[in-house]
Amino acid sequence: GPIRIQLGAQPTDFNLLPTKIPHNWQDTWSVRLGGDLNLDEILTVRAGGFYESAASKPAYTNIDFDGQERYGIGFGATIYAGDFDIDFGYLAVIFADRTVDNGELRIVSPLVADNSKNPVINNGKYEAFDNVFSVGFTYRYGATRNAYTPRVTE
């Protein structure tokens, strides 16, 4: 229903319409490869990489979600110390640069039924790079177990 807003002496009723931002998602695919290497009883190292195809066409590029294709490479390690594990990781995500000259995203107003005549707002050059750092701690109750010494059951 209408929303009443009072900016002065007289309140005004506005009938706000749903606000929809089109993304026109498309199917994607990805390739991922990685592995672990146990160096000794207290250290495991790992590395990997990936590629993901674009989730949106260039005309629907938006800053609310990075829809362009991306590549990633990561490194990590786990230190085993008794019942504790300490995990370290790094991931670099490289987004493919994208230039949009024929954008389809327009200013959206909840007060107007037809926003198709509004100005295009997503033309321009999009560049992104993410650095992701992580540290994790694990405590195991009971017997010590790590990746180097698997538990043997009979």
Tab-separated table of C-alpha atoms in Angstrom:
chain	number	residue	atom	x	y	z
A	1	GLY	CA	0.000	0.000	0.000
A	2	PRO	CA	0.917	3.657	0.042
A	3	ILE	CA	3.607	5.014	2.342
A	4	ARG	CA	2.995	8.319	4.104
A	5	ILE	CA	5.928	10.737	4.293
A	6	GLN	CA	5.715	14.059	6.072
A	7	LEU	CA	8.310	16.602	4.966
A	8	GLY	CA	6.440	19.713	6.031
A	9	ALA	CA	3.048	20.502	7.485
A	10	GLN	CA	1.193	18.233	5.052
A	11	PRO	CA	1.923	14.474	4.809
A	12	THR	CA	2.145	12.993	1.307
A	13	ASP	CA	1.223	9.453	0.317
A	14	PHE	CA	3.513	7.567	-2.084
A	15	ASN	CA	2.644	4.289	-3.724
A	16	LEU	CA	6.074	2.625	-3.910
A	17	LEU	CA	6.511	0.042	-6.653
A	18	PRO	CA	8.825	-2.989	-6.443
A	19	THR	CA	12.422	-2.094	-7.265
A	20	LYS	CA	14.016	-4.636	-9.585
A	21	ILE	CA	17.620	-4.555	-10.789
A	22	PRO	CA	18.068	-6.960	-13.721
A	23	HIS	CA	21.153	-9.153	-13.730
A	24	ASN	CA	20.268	-11.560	-16.555
A	25	TRP	CA	22.471	-14.277	-15.069
A	26	GLN	CA	23.855	-16.890	-17.404
A	27	ASP	CA	25.102	-20.419	-16.786
A	28	THR	CA	28.738	-20.647	-15.742
A	29	TRP	CA	31.375	-23.308	-15.545
A	30	SER	CA	34.615	-23.596	-13.621
A	31	VAL	CA	37.826	-25.588	-13.477
A	32	ARG	CA	39.631	-26.100	-10.166
A	33	LEU	CA	42.854	-27.907	-9.341
A	34	GLY	CA	44.776	-28.179	-6.093
A	35	GLY	CA	46.484	-30.469	-3.671
A	36	ASP	CA	48.118	-31.016	-0.285
A	37	LEU	CA	51.629	-32.199	0.534
A	38	ASN	CA	52.502	-33.498	4.002
A	39	LEU	CA	56.102	-32.423	4.604
A	40	ASP	CA	56.476	-34.009	8.044
A	41	GLU	CA	54.528	-34.690	11.252
A	42	ILE	CA	53.860	-31.039	11.945
A	43	LEU	CA	53.472	-29.338	8.549
A	44	THR	CA	51.201	-29.705	5.519
A	45	VAL	CA	51.341	-27.269	2.607
A	46	ARG	CA	48.745	-26.795	-0.109
A	47	ALA	CA	48.226	-24.868	-3.320
A	48	GLY	CA	45.574	-24.587	-5.983
A	49	GLY	CA	43.972	-22.503	-8.633
A	50	PHE	CA	40.701	-21.985	-10.473
A	51	TYR	CA	38.967	-20.404	-13.444
A	52	GLU	CA	35.282	-19.369	-13.540
A	53	SER	CA	33.428	-18.186	-16.614
A	54	ALA	CA	31.411	-14.954	-16.532
A	55	ALA	CA	28.087	-14.978	-14.666
A	56	SER	CA	26.642	-12.012	-16.561
A	57	LYS	CA	26.823	-10.494	-20.000
A	58	PRO	CA	28.797	-7.226	-20.251
A	59	ALA	CA	25.632	-5.137	-20.767
A	60	TYR	CA	24.415	-6.172	-17.275
A	61	THR	CA	27.673	-5.620	-15.385
A	62	ASN	CA	26.999	-4.100	-11.992
A	63	ILE	CA	28.987	-3.306	-8.861
A	64	ASP	CA	26.662	-5.312	-6.590
A	65	PHE	CA	28.146	-8.605	-7.835
A	66	ASP	CA	31.337	-9.229	-9.797
A	67	GLY	CA	29.884	-11.052	-12.796
A	68	GLN	CA	32.945	-11.073	-15.034
A	69	GLU	CA	35.178	-14.108	-15.487
A	70	ARG	CA	37.774	-14.664	-12.782
A	71	TYR	CA	40.944	-16.560	-12.049
A	72	GLY	CA	42.373	-17.495	-8.679
A	73	ILE	CA	45.498	-18.911	-7.121
A	74	GLY	CA	45.912	-19.876	-3.505
A	75	PHE	CA	48.484	-21.139	-1.060
A	76	GLY	CA	48.200	-22.432	2.461
A	77	ALA	CA	49.695	-24.462	5.271
A	78	THR	CA	48.652	-26.300	8.408
A	79	ILE	CA	50.853	-26.603	11.468
A	80	TYR	CA	49.974	-29.518	13.737
A	81	ALA	CA	50.750	-28.948	17.422
A	82	GLY	CA	49.320	-31.732	19.560
A	83	ASP	CA	45.559	-31.331	19.764
A	84	PHE	CA	45.754	-27.980	17.941
A	85	ASP	CA	45.921	-27.210	14.215
A	86	ILE	CA	46.797	-23.741	12.961
A	87	ASP	CA	45.790	-23.062	9.351
A	88	PHE	CA	47.082	-20.203	7.199
A	89	GLY	CA	45.823	-19.367	3.740
A	90	TYR	CA	46.016	-16.820	0.965
A	91	LEU	CA	43.876	-16.513	-2.154
A	92	ALA	CA	44.370	-14.026	-4.993
A	93	VAL	CA	41.279	-13.542	-7.167
A	94	ILE	CA	41.903	-11.795	-10.476
A	95	PHE	CA	38.801	-10.530	-12.253
A	96	ALA	CA	38.982	-10.060	-16.010
A	97	ASP	CA	38.824	-6.373	-16.932
A	98	ARG	CA	35.555	-5.450	-18.579
A	99	THR	CA	34.617	-2.323	-20.528
A	100	VAL	CA	30.897	-1.661	-20.951
A	101	ASP	CA	29.829	0.658	-23.771
A	102	ASN	CA	26.273	-0.625	-24.273
A	103	GLY	CA	24.977	-0.959	-20.714
A	104	GLU	CA	21.393	-2.002	-20.010
A	105	LEU	CA	21.153	-0.941	-16.350
A	106	ARG	CA	19.185	2.222	-15.746
A	107	ILE	CA	18.364	4.405	-12.772
A	108	VAL	CA	15.501	2.687	-10.962
A	109	SER	CA	12.858	4.697	-9.129
A	110	PRO	CA	10.168	3.062	-6.966
A	111	LEU	CA	7.886	5.993	-7.821
A	112	VAL	CA	7.849	5.400	-11.597
A	113	ALA	CA	6.277	2.389	-13.327
A	114	ASP	CA	8.446	2.557	-16.476
A	115	ASN	CA	12.181	3.091	-15.909
A	116	SER	CA	13.168	2.170	-19.489
A	117	LYS	CA	13.726	5.821	-20.464
A	118	ASN	CA	16.011	6.599	-17.502
A	119	PRO	CA	19.763	7.110	-18.108
A	120	VAL	CA	22.108	4.096	-18.354
A	121	ILE	CA	24.302	3.885	-15.235
A	122	ASN	CA	26.675	0.968	-15.837
A	123	ASN	CA	28.820	2.079	-18.781
A	124	GLY	CA	32.509	2.264	-17.957
A	125	LYS	CA	35.557	0.162	-17.148
A	126	TYR	CA	35.408	-2.491	-14.429
A	127	GLU	CA	38.575	-3.768	-12.769
A	128	ALA	CA	38.838	-5.840	-9.593
A	129	PHE	CA	41.382	-7.841	-7.632
A	130	ASP	CA	40.735	-9.521	-4.278
A	131	ASN	CA	43.295	-10.535	-1.661
A	132	VAL	CA	41.868	-13.035	0.820
A	133	PHE	CA	43.875	-13.923	3.921
A	134	SER	CA	42.739	-16.495	6.440
A	135	VAL	CA	43.862	-17.947	9.744
A	136	GLY	CA	42.075	-20.805	11.434
A	137	PHE	CA	42.462	-22.706	14.671
A	138	THR	CA	41.221	-26.204	15.417
A	139	TYR	CA	41.202	-27.961	18.772
A	140	ARG	CA	40.475	-31.693	18.878
A	141	TYR	CA	39.172	-33.298	22.039
A	142	GLY	CA	40.702	-36.692	22.713
A	143	ALA	CA	43.409	-38.465	20.765
A	144	THR	CA	45.803	-36.443	18.612
A	145	ARG	CA	45.328	-37.001	14.901
A	146	ASN	CA	46.753	-35.107	11.934
A	147	ALA	CA	47.060	-35.443	8.181
A	148	TYR	CA	50.526	-37.019	8.440
A	149	THR	CA	49.493	-39.755	10.883
A	150	PRO	CA	46.167	-41.258	9.805
A	151	ARG	CA	44.085	-43.102	12.362
A	152	VAL	CA	44.217	-46.876	11.901
A	153	THR	CA	41.190	-48.874	12.949
A	154	GLU	CA	40.812	-52.634	13.094
